[in-house]
Amino acid sequence: MAAVGTAETPLRVAVVGSGPSGFYATEALFKCGKSVTVDMYERLPMPYGLVRSGVAPDHPKLKQAILVYDKIARHPAFRLIGNVTVGRDLSVQELRHAYHAVIFTCGAETDRQLSIPGEDLPGSYTATEFVGWYNGHPDYRDRRFDLSQEVAVIIGQGNVAADVCRILAKTVDELKHTDIAEHALDALAESRVREIHVIGRRGPAQAKFTSKELRELGELADADAVVDPADLSLNPQSVAEIAAKSNEVGAKNVQLFHGFLADPLRPKTRRCVFHFLRSPVELLGVSRVEKLLLEKNRLEGAPFDQVARGTGEKVELPCGILFRSIGYKGLPIDGLPFDDRKGVFPNIEGRVRDGSGAVPGVYCAGWIKRGPTGIIGTNRADSVATVNALLADLESLTPGPAAGAEVIYPMLAQRNVRPISFDEWLKIDAAEIGRGTPKGKPREKFTRLDEMLRVLRV
Ligand code: NAP
């Protein structure tokens, strides 16, 4: 029998998820020198995961990664099978039978919880919902955010918090020529939010913003970045952190915070106020969020290992709308082991494992493998490592030909699931671009599944 990976018996791989790690895994497979086919499964009709529905609309350069993915998708041995949810429309077992290997690159789709009283009061939202909403993700199309409030709070000081802050702080003129969803632009045009408080549980040296994102918050057309100079004093461990050569970002961030104003002379319409060493302990309000109760913290531990410890001293911050932006978490899929604490598939070097060892032929890459860290490019090396593990296992994978999507398509038809191919996505893509052109936008996204299917006359 011909070895798997030869022209006679190509290695057939299913990739589940069409974000960066899925495309980088596909690229690594196509570059490995073996004969390989890749079928990429995606639950939405459109590919690209967080590059489409996570990257902020005012960061078009970051979306250029799509040009690379588009090229990979045009490889003759690639198929997109969109609009298909693995774990619902197809079982993991069915995929495992149809392919030599399955690589899960399904990301981290939900949020970490604060687990404090009042977290779910009306007016308190997750950053994921808001980001999905302004980016036109169909799951969040019908969310409503009460932007009639003047004071907003964002919990967390990572790049997602920076995105949420910018979108709240920017003027319509700063957003109207981006690919922001129309419904979001309309709602933001009516926003009465004037003060945006961005809360960090640790100090300015530990904020997780990248410096470019933080700098942008100080350069907005009609919003000031504000910080109390007293909040910028550092303990000796933090001084050591920002002095370390390996921590240019920390040092730059502290410098940027020093450049923010304590009290602008001619204030702009909006203010983004940064607070440090404060942890949320309770959201208070009768029928909706009215106040946030914070506990003051001090830092404990060695440089780069400092954790926030409550001092017992509490302060209140009135607020009308609140966004929790404290990191994402993966979701389990039926038929696969799951580490609930970390929100990832348990794995060693990308080989998914359960209690009895590696699950044959099942791999993972990206955020579902390592957790929600890093920028888009970080996923390339991560996916290459997983593909290398898969290739090292080649001889132990099920021998002989695998049927691939040929056995899957009839199952989907029987279940009334209509898969969307890459060529069909290109038609939706062209229609979106056409809708954007008259408005001077790169595209006007379809935000409902039925609108997308209508383009295909399905
Ligand atoms: P993140 O960078 O991990 O930031 C999470 C923030 O939440 C941190 O400030 C963290 O503080 C805080 N936090 C966590 N648990 C908390 C709690 N219980 N109470 C209070 N604060 C808490 O996560 P993210 O902002 O969701 O970003 C995810 C990844 O996507 C990051 O790697 C990010 O760089 C990337 N991303 C990149 C871009 C871009 O390149 N433009 C845009 C968006 C996202 P501690 O530090 O104390 O844990």
Short mmCIF file of C-alpha atoms and ligand atoms in Angstrom, two decimals:
data_model
loop_
_atom_site.label_atom_id
_atom_site.label_comp_id
_atom_site.label_asym_id
_atom_site.label_seq_id
_atom_site.Cartn_x
_atom_site.Cartn_y
_atom_site.Cartn_z
CA MET A 1 0.00 0.00 0.00
CA ALA A 2 1.37 3.44 -0.95
CA ALA A 3 2.47 5.56 2.00
CA VAL A 4 0.21 8.39 3.11
CA GLY A 5 1.42 11.66 1.61
CA THR A 6 2.23 10.31 -1.86
CA ALA A 7 0.47 11.22 -5.11
CA GLU A 8 -1.32 7.85 -4.96
CA THR A 9 -2.47 8.29 -1.37
CA PRO A 10 -2.50 11.99 -0.53
CA LEU A 11 -2.54 13.00 3.11
CA ARG A 12 -6.09 14.25 3.68
CA VAL A 13 -6.43 16.78 6.48
CA ALA A 14 -9.49 18.55 7.83
CA VAL A 15 -8.80 21.94 9.42
CA VAL A 16 -11.60 23.17 11.67
CA GLY A 17 -11.70 26.97 11.84
CA SER A 18 -10.71 29.50 9.17
CA GLY A 19 -8.84 32.10 11.21
CA PRO A 20 -5.09 32.80 11.09
CA SER A 21 -3.98 29.54 12.74
CA GLY A 22 -6.13 27.49 10.33
CA PHE A 23 -4.63 29.21 7.30
CA TYR A 24 -1.07 29.01 8.65
CA ALA A 25 -1.53 25.27 9.34
CA THR A 26 -2.81 24.87 5.77
CA GLU A 27 0.15 26.81 4.39
CA ALA A 28 2.59 24.61 6.36
CA LEU A 29 0.89 21.47 5.03
CA PHE A 30 1.09 22.69 1.43
CA LYS A 31 4.78 23.53 1.91
CA CYS A 32 5.77 20.22 3.53
CA GLY A 33 6.79 18.50 0.32
CA LYS A 34 4.17 15.74 0.54
CA SER A 35 1.02 15.31 -1.44
CA VAL A 36 -1.66 16.89 0.78
CA THR A 37 -5.27 18.01 0.48
CA VAL A 38 -6.91 20.33 3.00
CA ASP A 39 -10.63 20.75 3.60
CA MET A 40 -11.24 23.71 5.89
CA TYR A 41 -14.47 23.65 7.90
CA GLU A 42 -15.92 26.93 9.12
CA ARG A 43 -19.20 27.48 10.95
CA LEU A 44 -19.88 30.85 9.25
CA PRO A 45 -20.33 31.33 5.50
CA MET A 46 -17.27 33.60 5.49
CA PRO A 47 -13.67 32.75 6.35
CA TYR A 48 -10.86 34.53 8.24
CA GLY A 49 -12.10 34.32 11.85
CA LEU A 50 -10.91 37.16 14.05
CA VAL A 51 -9.15 38.91 11.18
CA ARG A 52 -12.60 39.69 9.85
CA SER A 53 -14.62 39.88 13.05
CA GLY A 54 -12.05 40.74 15.73
CA VAL A 55 -9.52 43.16 14.24
CA ALA A 56 -10.84 46.68 14.73
CA PRO A 57 -12.30 48.38 11.64
CA ASP A 58 -9.87 51.29 12.00
CA HIS A 59 -6.89 48.92 11.74
CA PRO A 60 -7.07 48.02 8.04
CA LYS A 61 -3.36 47.18 7.84
CA LEU A 62 -3.81 44.25 10.20
CA LYS A 63 -6.49 42.91 7.87
CA GLN A 64 -3.97 42.64 5.05
CA ALA A 65 -3.16 39.17 6.42
CA ILE A 66 -6.26 38.19 4.41
CA LEU A 67 -4.27 38.67 1.18
CA VAL A 68 -1.98 35.84 2.28
CA TYR A 69 -4.91 33.61 3.30
CA ASP A 70 -6.64 34.30 0.02
CA LYS A 71 -3.58 33.02 -1.84
CA ILE A 72 -3.46 29.85 0.27
CA ALA A 73 -7.17 29.29 -0.38
CA ARG A 74 -6.56 29.32 -4.14
CA HIS A 75 -4.26 26.28 -3.90
CA PRO A 76 -5.82 23.53 -6.06
CA ALA A 77 -5.79 21.06 -3.13
CA PHE A 78 -7.75 23.41 -0.83
CA ARG A 79 -11.49 23.45 -0.21
CA LEU A 80 -13.46 25.71 2.07
CA ILE A 81 -16.52 24.05 3.58
CA GLY A 82 -18.20 27.04 5.19
CA ASN A 83 -21.54 27.28 7.01
CA VAL A 84 -20.87 23.92 8.71
CA THR A 85 -20.54 23.58 12.49
CA VAL A 86 -18.38 20.70 13.68
CA GLY A 87 -19.93 19.21 16.82
CA ARG A 88 -23.43 20.04 15.55
CA ASP A 89 -23.75 19.42 11.79
CA LEU A 90 -20.94 16.87 11.81
CA SER A 91 -19.47 14.90 14.68
CA VAL A 92 -15.78 14.82 15.49
CA GLN A 93 -15.94 11.05 15.00
CA GLU A 94 -17.31 11.48 11.46
CA LEU A 95 -14.47 13.85 10.59
CA ARG A 96 -11.89 11.50 12.06
CA HIS A 97 -13.22 8.67 9.90
CA ALA A 98 -13.12 10.77 6.74
CA TYR A 99 -9.58 12.16 7.12
CA HIS A 100 -6.12 10.99 8.09
CA ALA A 101 -5.87 13.91 10.51
CA VAL A 102 -8.01 16.74 11.88
CA ILE A 103 -6.47 20.00 13.10
CA PHE A 104 -8.69 22.11 15.33
CA THR A 105 -7.97 25.82 14.97
CA CYS A 106 -11.27 27.04 16.33
CA GLY A 107 -9.90 29.83 18.53
CA ALA A 108 -11.23 31.11 21.83
CA GLU A 109 -14.83 32.08 21.20
CA THR A 110 -16.07 33.11 24.61
CA ASP A 111 -14.97 35.35 27.49
CA ARG A 112 -13.38 34.85 30.85
CA GLN A 113 -15.68 35.70 33.73
CA LEU A 114 -14.94 38.21 36.48
CA SER A 115 -17.08 36.11 38.86
CA ILE A 116 -18.17 39.09 40.95
CA PRO A 117 -21.67 40.05 42.15
CA GLY A 118 -23.60 42.15 39.65
CA GLU A 119 -21.45 41.06 36.69
CA ASP A 120 -24.54 40.40 34.58
CA LEU A 121 -26.55 43.50 35.50
CA PRO A 122 -28.10 45.20 32.45
CA GLY A 123 -25.54 47.67 31.08
CA SER A 124 -22.63 45.31 31.74
CA TYR A 125 -21.35 43.65 28.57
CA THR A 126 -18.45 41.57 27.40
CA ALA A 127 -15.92 43.08 25.02
CA THR A 128 -16.52 40.06 22.76
CA GLU A 129 -20.16 41.05 22.24
CA PHE A 130 -19.27 44.66 21.49
CA VAL A 131 -16.38 43.79 19.16
CA GLY A 132 -18.56 41.22 17.33
CA TRP A 133 -21.33 43.79 17.04
CA TYR A 134 -19.27 46.63 15.56
CA ASN A 135 -17.51 44.16 13.26
CA GLY A 136 -20.80 42.80 11.88
CA HIS A 137 -20.49 39.24 13.24
CA PRO A 138 -23.90 37.59 12.66
CA ASP A 139 -23.98 36.18 16.23
CA TYR A 140 -23.97 39.70 17.68
CA ARG A 141 -26.02 41.52 15.03
CA ASP A 142 -29.00 42.09 17.29
CA ARG A 143 -27.18 43.10 20.47
CA ARG A 144 -28.06 46.51 21.86
CA PHE A 145 -25.62 48.62 23.86
CA ASP A 146 -26.94 51.49 25.93
CA LEU A 147 -24.82 54.29 24.51
CA SER A 148 -27.13 56.92 26.02
CA GLN A 149 -24.89 56.79 29.11
CA GLU A 150 -22.16 59.40 29.65
CA VAL A 151 -19.73 57.29 31.67
CA ALA A 152 -18.33 54.01 30.39
CA VAL A 153 -15.93 51.66 32.14
CA ILE A 154 -13.68 49.07 30.53
CA ILE A 155 -12.19 46.39 32.79
CA GLY A 156 -8.79 45.19 31.55
CA GLN A 157 -5.80 46.82 29.91
CA GLY A 158 -5.05 44.62 26.91
CA ASN A 159 -5.35 45.35 23.20
CA VAL A 160 -9.01 44.37 23.10
CA ALA A 161 -9.71 46.99 25.79
CA ALA A 162 -7.75 49.48 23.63
CA ASP A 163 -9.93 48.62 20.62
CA VAL A 164 -13.15 49.04 22.60
CA CYS A 165 -11.91 52.33 24.06
CA ARG A 166 -10.97 53.72 20.62
CA ILE A 167 -14.28 52.77 19.06
CA LEU A 168 -16.14 54.48 21.92
CA ALA A 169 -13.87 57.53 21.79
CA LYS A 170 -13.61 58.12 18.06
CA THR A 171 -15.79 60.50 16.12
CA VAL A 172 -18.03 59.31 13.31
CA ASP A 173 -15.67 61.02 10.86
CA GLU A 174 -12.82 58.84 12.15
CA LEU A 175 -14.86 55.67 11.56
CA LYS A 176 -17.13 56.27 8.60
CA HIS A 177 -14.64 55.19 5.93
CA THR A 178 -13.71 51.94 7.68
CA ASP A 179 -15.48 48.59 7.31
CA ILE A 180 -17.37 49.09 10.60
CA ALA A 181 -20.86 47.60 10.36
CA GLU A 182 -23.50 50.11 9.36
CA HIS A 183 -25.76 49.40 12.36
CA ALA A 184 -22.82 50.09 14.71
CA LEU A 185 -21.83 53.34 13.00
CA ASP A 186 -25.43 54.54 13.23
CA ALA A 187 -25.61 53.71 16.94
CA LEU A 188 -22.19 55.22 17.70
CA ALA A 189 -23.21 58.42 15.89
CA GLU A 190 -25.88 58.86 18.58
CA SER A 191 -23.56 57.87 21.46
CA ARG A 192 -23.53 60.15 24.51
CA VAL A 193 -20.50 58.46 26.07
CA ARG A 194 -18.09 61.20 27.17
CA GLU A 195 -15.87 59.53 29.77
CA ILE A 196 -14.25 56.15 29.33
CA HIS A 197 -12.45 54.72 32.36
CA VAL A 198 -9.97 51.94 31.57
CA ILE A 199 -9.19 49.88 34.68
CA GLY A 200 -6.03 47.85 35.29
CA ARG A 201 -5.67 45.53 38.25
CA ARG A 202 -1.88 45.97 38.13
CA GLY A 203 0.32 49.00 37.43
CA PRO A 204 1.23 51.02 34.33
CA ALA A 205 4.35 48.87 33.79
CA GLN A 206 2.20 45.73 33.57
CA ALA A 207 -0.50 47.04 31.20
CA LYS A 208 -0.79 44.56 28.32
CA PHE A 209 -1.33 47.12 25.55
CA THR A 210 1.21 47.04 22.76
CA SER A 211 2.79 50.50 22.54
CA LYS A 212 1.36 51.28 19.11
CA GLU A 213 -2.18 50.69 20.40
CA LEU A 214 -1.55 52.76 23.54
CA ARG A 215 0.00 55.62 21.55
CA GLU A 216 -3.08 55.77 19.33
CA LEU A 217 -5.24 56.42 22.37
CA GLY A 218 -3.26 59.61 22.94
CA GLU A 219 -3.78 60.77 19.36
CA LEU A 220 -7.54 60.75 18.93
CA ALA A 221 -9.24 63.64 17.16
CA ASP A 222 -11.74 64.53 19.86
CA ALA A 223 -10.73 62.56 22.97
CA ASP A 224 -7.99 63.22 25.54
CA ALA A 225 -6.00 60.43 27.16
CA VAL A 226 -5.87 61.25 30.85
CA VAL A 227 -3.90 59.80 33.74
CA ASP A 228 -3.33 60.94 37.33
CA PRO A 229 0.47 61.45 37.67
CA ALA A 230 0.27 59.99 41.20
CA ASP A 231 -0.84 56.71 39.62
CA LEU A 232 2.41 56.48 37.70
CA SER A 233 4.79 56.00 40.62
CA LEU A 234 6.36 52.56 40.36
CA ASN A 235 7.52 50.13 43.04
CA PRO A 236 11.17 48.95 42.80
CA GLN A 237 10.15 45.67 41.12
CA SER A 238 8.31 47.57 38.38
CA VAL A 239 11.31 49.89 37.93
CA ALA A 240 13.41 46.73 37.44
CA GLU A 241 10.86 45.40 34.94
CA ILE A 242 10.95 48.45 32.71
CA ALA A 243 14.76 48.62 32.94
CA ALA A 244 15.05 45.09 31.51
CA LYS A 245 16.23 44.96 27.89
CA SER A 246 13.63 42.33 27.08
CA ASN A 247 10.80 44.65 28.11
CA GLU A 248 10.88 47.52 25.65
CA VAL A 249 7.09 47.51 25.50
CA GLY A 250 6.71 48.00 29.28
CA ALA A 251 9.21 50.89 29.27
CA LYS A 252 7.59 52.51 26.24
CA ASN A 253 4.13 52.17 27.73
CA VAL A 254 5.17 53.86 30.97
CA GLN A 255 6.72 56.67 28.93
CA LEU A 256 3.49 57.01 26.92
CA PHE A 257 1.39 57.15 30.09
CA HIS A 258 3.65 59.98 31.33
CA GLY A 259 2.83 61.85 28.12
CA PHE A 260 -0.90 61.63 28.79
CA LEU A 261 -2.43 64.67 30.42
CA ALA A 262 -3.54 65.00 34.00
CA ASP A 263 -5.75 67.95 33.29
CA PRO A 264 -6.08 69.11 29.69
CA LEU A 265 -6.19 72.90 29.29
CA ARG A 266 -8.72 72.88 26.51
CA PRO A 267 -10.40 69.54 26.95
CA LYS A 268 -11.74 67.65 23.97
CA THR A 269 -15.29 66.30 23.96
CA ARG A 270 -14.31 62.89 25.35
CA ARG A 271 -11.79 61.57 27.89
CA CYS A 272 -10.13 58.17 28.18
CA VAL A 273 -9.03 57.90 31.80
CA PHE A 274 -6.53 55.22 32.83
CA HIS A 275 -6.61 53.78 36.35
CA PHE A 276 -4.17 51.31 37.87
CA LEU A 277 -4.00 48.96 40.85
CA ARG A 278 -7.78 48.60 41.09
CA SER A 279 -9.77 45.35 40.94
CA PRO A 280 -13.51 45.22 40.38
CA VAL A 281 -15.26 43.61 43.35
CA GLU A 282 -18.93 44.32 42.65
CA LEU A 283 -21.22 46.00 40.13
CA LEU A 284 -23.94 47.93 41.91
CA GLY A 285 -27.30 49.12 40.66
CA VAL A 286 -31.02 48.62 41.17
CA SER A 287 -32.18 47.56 37.72
CA ARG A 288 -29.01 48.29 35.78
CA VAL A 289 -25.36 49.06 36.45
CA GLU A 290 -24.93 52.37 38.27
CA LYS A 291 -21.61 52.03 40.09
CA LEU A 292 -18.54 49.90 40.10
CA LEU A 293 -17.00 49.00 43.43
CA LEU A 294 -13.22 48.71 43.15
CA GLU A 295 -10.63 47.51 45.64
CA LYS A 296 -7.24 49.18 45.66
CA ASN A 297 -4.37 46.77 45.09
CA ARG A 298 -0.67 46.60 45.75
CA LEU A 299 1.74 44.48 43.78
CA GLU A 300 3.46 41.49 45.33
CA GLY A 301 6.16 39.26 43.94
CA ALA A 302 9.42 39.39 42.03
CA PRO A 303 9.85 41.42 38.82
CA PHE A 304 7.74 39.93 35.98
CA ASP A 305 5.89 37.77 38.52
CA GLN A 306 4.04 40.51 40.31
CA VAL A 307 0.43 39.83 41.17
CA ALA A 308 -2.26 42.23 42.39
CA ARG A 309 -3.26 41.81 46.05
CA GLY A 310 -6.26 43.67 47.51
CA THR A 311 -5.49 46.16 50.28
CA GLY A 312 -9.05 46.09 51.64
CA GLU A 313 -9.57 49.75 50.72
CA LYS A 314 -12.58 50.23 48.45
CA VAL A 315 -13.53 53.05 46.08
CA GLU A 316 -16.66 53.61 44.02
CA LEU A 317 -16.77 54.67 40.39
CA PRO A 318 -20.17 55.72 39.00
CA CYS A 319 -20.77 54.28 35.56
CA GLY A 320 -23.65 53.76 33.16
CA ILE A 321 -22.18 51.16 30.85
CA LEU A 322 -19.40 48.64 31.43
CA PHE A 323 -17.35 46.31 29.22
CA ARG A 324 -15.42 43.34 30.62
CA SER A 325 -12.29 42.88 28.52
CA ILE A 326 -10.26 40.41 30.57
CA GLY A 327 -9.38 37.83 27.93
CA TYR A 328 -11.03 35.14 25.87
CA LYS A 329 -11.63 31.45 26.54
CA GLY A 330 -12.07 28.46 24.21
CA LEU A 331 -15.25 26.40 24.04
CA PRO A 332 -15.47 22.60 24.25
CA ILE A 333 -16.57 20.49 21.27
CA ASP A 334 -18.48 17.25 21.81
CA GLY A 335 -16.18 14.27 21.36
CA LEU A 336 -12.97 16.06 22.39
CA PRO A 337 -11.26 16.49 25.76
CA PHE A 338 -11.32 20.02 27.19
CA ASP A 339 -9.38 21.84 29.89
CA ASP A 340 -12.09 23.98 31.40
CA ARG A 341 -9.76 26.01 33.62
CA LYS A 342 -7.51 27.14 30.76
CA GLY A 343 -10.21 27.06 28.09
CA VAL A 344 -8.05 25.00 25.69
CA PHE A 345 -7.87 21.48 24.29
CA PRO A 346 -5.32 19.63 26.43
CA ASN A 347 -2.38 18.91 24.15
CA ILE A 348 1.31 18.32 23.94
CA GLU A 349 2.96 20.18 21.06
CA GLY A 350 -0.42 20.34 19.32
CA ARG A 351 -1.30 16.66 19.77
CA VAL A 352 -4.68 16.64 21.52
CA ARG A 353 -4.63 14.27 24.47
CA ASP A 354 -7.15 12.75 26.82
CA GLY A 355 -6.61 10.74 30.01
CA SER A 356 -5.09 7.84 28.10
CA GLY A 357 -2.66 9.77 25.89
CA ALA A 358 -2.66 11.38 22.44
CA VAL A 359 -5.95 11.06 20.54
CA PRO A 360 -4.83 9.51 17.23
CA GLY A 361 -5.01 11.87 14.28
CA VAL A 362 -6.35 14.85 16.29
CA TYR A 363 -4.31 18.06 16.59
CA CYS A 364 -4.84 21.69 17.52
CA ALA A 365 -3.18 25.03 16.84
CA GLY A 366 -3.68 28.69 17.74
CA TRP A 367 -5.69 29.99 20.70
CA ILE A 368 -7.48 26.66 21.31
CA LYS A 369 -3.99 25.13 21.74
CA ARG A 370 -2.11 27.74 23.79
CA GLY A 371 -4.77 30.17 25.04
CA PRO A 372 -5.63 33.69 23.80
CA THR A 373 -2.21 35.30 23.55
CA GLY A 374 -0.12 36.93 20.89
CA ILE A 375 -0.79 38.84 17.71
CA ILE A 376 -1.91 37.45 14.33
CA GLY A 377 1.65 36.55 13.25
CA THR A 378 2.28 34.58 16.47
CA ASN A 379 0.00 31.91 15.07
CA ARG A 380 2.26 31.11 12.15
CA ALA A 381 5.05 29.48 14.22
CA ASP A 382 2.43 27.84 16.43
CA SER A 383 0.67 26.22 13.45
CA VAL A 384 3.98 25.16 11.89
CA ALA A 385 4.87 23.39 15.17
CA THR A 386 1.56 21.50 15.14
CA VAL A 387 1.98 20.51 11.49
CA ASN A 388 5.50 19.27 12.29
CA ALA A 389 4.06 17.09 15.05
CA LEU A 390 1.47 15.73 12.60
CA LEU A 391 4.14 14.99 9.97
CA ALA A 392 6.28 13.23 12.58
CA ASP A 393 3.27 10.98 13.29
CA LEU A 394 2.58 10.26 9.62
CA GLU A 395 3.47 6.58 9.79
CA SER A 396 1.16 6.00 12.72
CA LEU A 397 -1.88 7.64 11.03
CA THR A 398 -4.55 5.35 9.53
CA PRO A 399 -2.94 3.81 6.43
CA GLY A 400 -4.55 3.80 3.00
CA PRO A 401 -6.62 6.43 1.24
CA ALA A 402 -9.02 8.66 3.15
CA ALA A 403 -12.31 9.70 1.56
CA GLY A 404 -12.24 13.34 2.74
CA ALA A 405 -15.18 15.59 1.93
CA GLU A 406 -16.58 13.13 -0.64
CA VAL A 407 -18.20 11.24 2.24
CA ILE A 408 -19.03 14.41 4.14
CA TYR A 409 -21.01 16.25 1.44
CA PRO A 410 -23.76 13.58 1.26
CA MET A 411 -24.07 13.63 5.06
CA LEU A 412 -24.49 17.40 5.01
CA ALA A 413 -27.09 17.18 2.24
CA GLN A 414 -29.03 14.61 4.24
CA ARG A 415 -28.96 16.97 7.24
CA ASN A 416 -30.09 19.97 5.16
CA VAL A 417 -26.82 21.78 5.74
CA ARG A 418 -25.73 23.91 2.78
CA PRO A 419 -21.91 24.15 2.65
CA ILE A 420 -20.38 27.32 1.21
CA SER A 421 -17.30 26.96 -0.98
CA PHE A 422 -14.47 29.45 -1.34
CA ASP A 423 -15.74 30.51 -4.78
CA GLU A 424 -19.13 31.21 -3.25
CA TRP A 425 -17.50 33.23 -0.48
CA LEU A 426 -15.77 35.26 -3.21
CA LYS A 427 -19.20 36.19 -4.57
CA ILE A 428 -20.32 37.35 -1.11
CA ASP A 429 -17.02 39.22 -0.78
CA ALA A 430 -17.53 41.02 -4.11
CA ALA A 431 -21.09 41.96 -3.12
CA GLU A 432 -19.87 43.42 0.19
CA ILE A 433 -17.17 45.45 -1.57
CA GLY A 434 -19.79 46.69 -4.05
CA ARG A 435 -22.05 47.82 -1.19
CA GLY A 436 -19.17 49.72 0.43
CA THR A 437 -17.94 51.62 -2.62
CA PRO A 438 -20.64 54.34 -2.79
CA LYS A 439 -20.05 55.10 0.91
CA GLY A 440 -16.27 55.30 0.57
CA LYS A 441 -15.93 52.17 2.72
CA PRO A 442 -13.74 49.18 1.86
CA ARG A 443 -16.86 47.03 2.20
CA GLU A 444 -20.29 47.04 3.79
CA LYS A 445 -20.45 43.67 5.53
CA PHE A 446 -23.48 41.46 5.42
CA THR A 447 -24.37 40.88 9.03
CA ARG A 448 -27.10 38.29 8.69
CA LEU A 449 -26.66 34.77 7.35
CA ASP A 450 -29.77 34.94 5.19
CA GLU A 451 -28.43 38.09 3.44
CA MET A 452 -25.25 36.22 2.55
CA LEU A 453 -27.13 33.17 1.30
CA ARG A 454 -29.38 35.43 -0.76
CA VAL A 455 -26.31 36.67 -2.66
CA LEU A 456 -25.79 33.04 -3.68
CA ARG A 457 -29.50 32.67 -4.45
CA VAL A 458 -29.69 29.79 -2.00
P1 NAP B 1 -4.93 40.36 27.34
O1 NAP B 1 -3.89 41.01 26.53
O2 NAP B 1 -4.59 39.09 28.04
O3 NAP B 1 -5.42 41.44 28.43
C1 NAP B 1 -6.34 41.10 29.43
C2 NAP B 1 -6.40 42.20 30.48
O4 NAP B 1 -7.40 41.83 31.42
C3 NAP B 1 -5.09 42.37 31.27
O5 NAP B 1 -4.93 43.73 31.58
C4 NAP B 1 -5.36 41.54 32.53
O6 NAP B 1 -4.61 41.95 33.65
C5 NAP B 1 -6.83 41.88 32.75
N1 NAP B 1 -7.50 40.91 33.60
C6 NAP B 1 -7.55 39.56 33.48
N2 NAP B 1 -8.29 39.01 34.46
C7 NAP B 1 -8.72 40.05 35.22
C8 NAP B 1 -9.52 40.14 36.39
N3 NAP B 1 -10.03 39.05 36.98
N4 NAP B 1 -9.75 41.36 36.91
C9 NAP B 1 -9.24 42.47 36.33
N5 NAP B 1 -8.48 42.46 35.23
C10 NAP B 1 -8.22 41.26 34.69
O7 NAP B 1 -6.25 40.00 26.50
P2 NAP B 1 -7.02 40.73 25.32
O8 NAP B 1 -6.97 42.21 25.44
O9 NAP B 1 -8.34 40.05 25.27
O10 NAP B 1 -6.17 40.33 24.03
C11 NAP B 1 -6.03 38.94 23.64
C12 NAP B 1 -4.85 38.84 22.67
O11 NAP B 1 -5.22 39.42 21.42
C13 NAP B 1 -3.62 39.57 23.16
O12 NAP B 1 -2.48 38.82 22.85
C14 NAP B 1 -3.65 40.85 22.35
O13 NAP B 1 -2.39 41.47 22.16
C15 NAP B 1 -4.24 40.37 21.04
N6 NAP B 1 -4.85 41.50 20.32
C16 NAP B 1 -4.03 42.21 19.51
C17 NAP B 1 -4.52 43.32 18.86
C18 NAP B 1 -3.61 44.12 18.00
O14 NAP B 1 -2.52 43.67 17.68
N7 NAP B 1 -3.99 45.33 17.62
C19 NAP B 1 -5.85 43.71 19.03
C20 NAP B 1 -6.66 42.96 19.88
C21 NAP B 1 -6.14 41.85 20.53
P3 NAP B 1 -3.31 41.11 34.09
O15 NAP B 1 -2.22 41.56 33.19
O16 NAP B 1 -3.11 41.50 35.51
O17 NAP B 1 -3.64 39.64 33.93
#
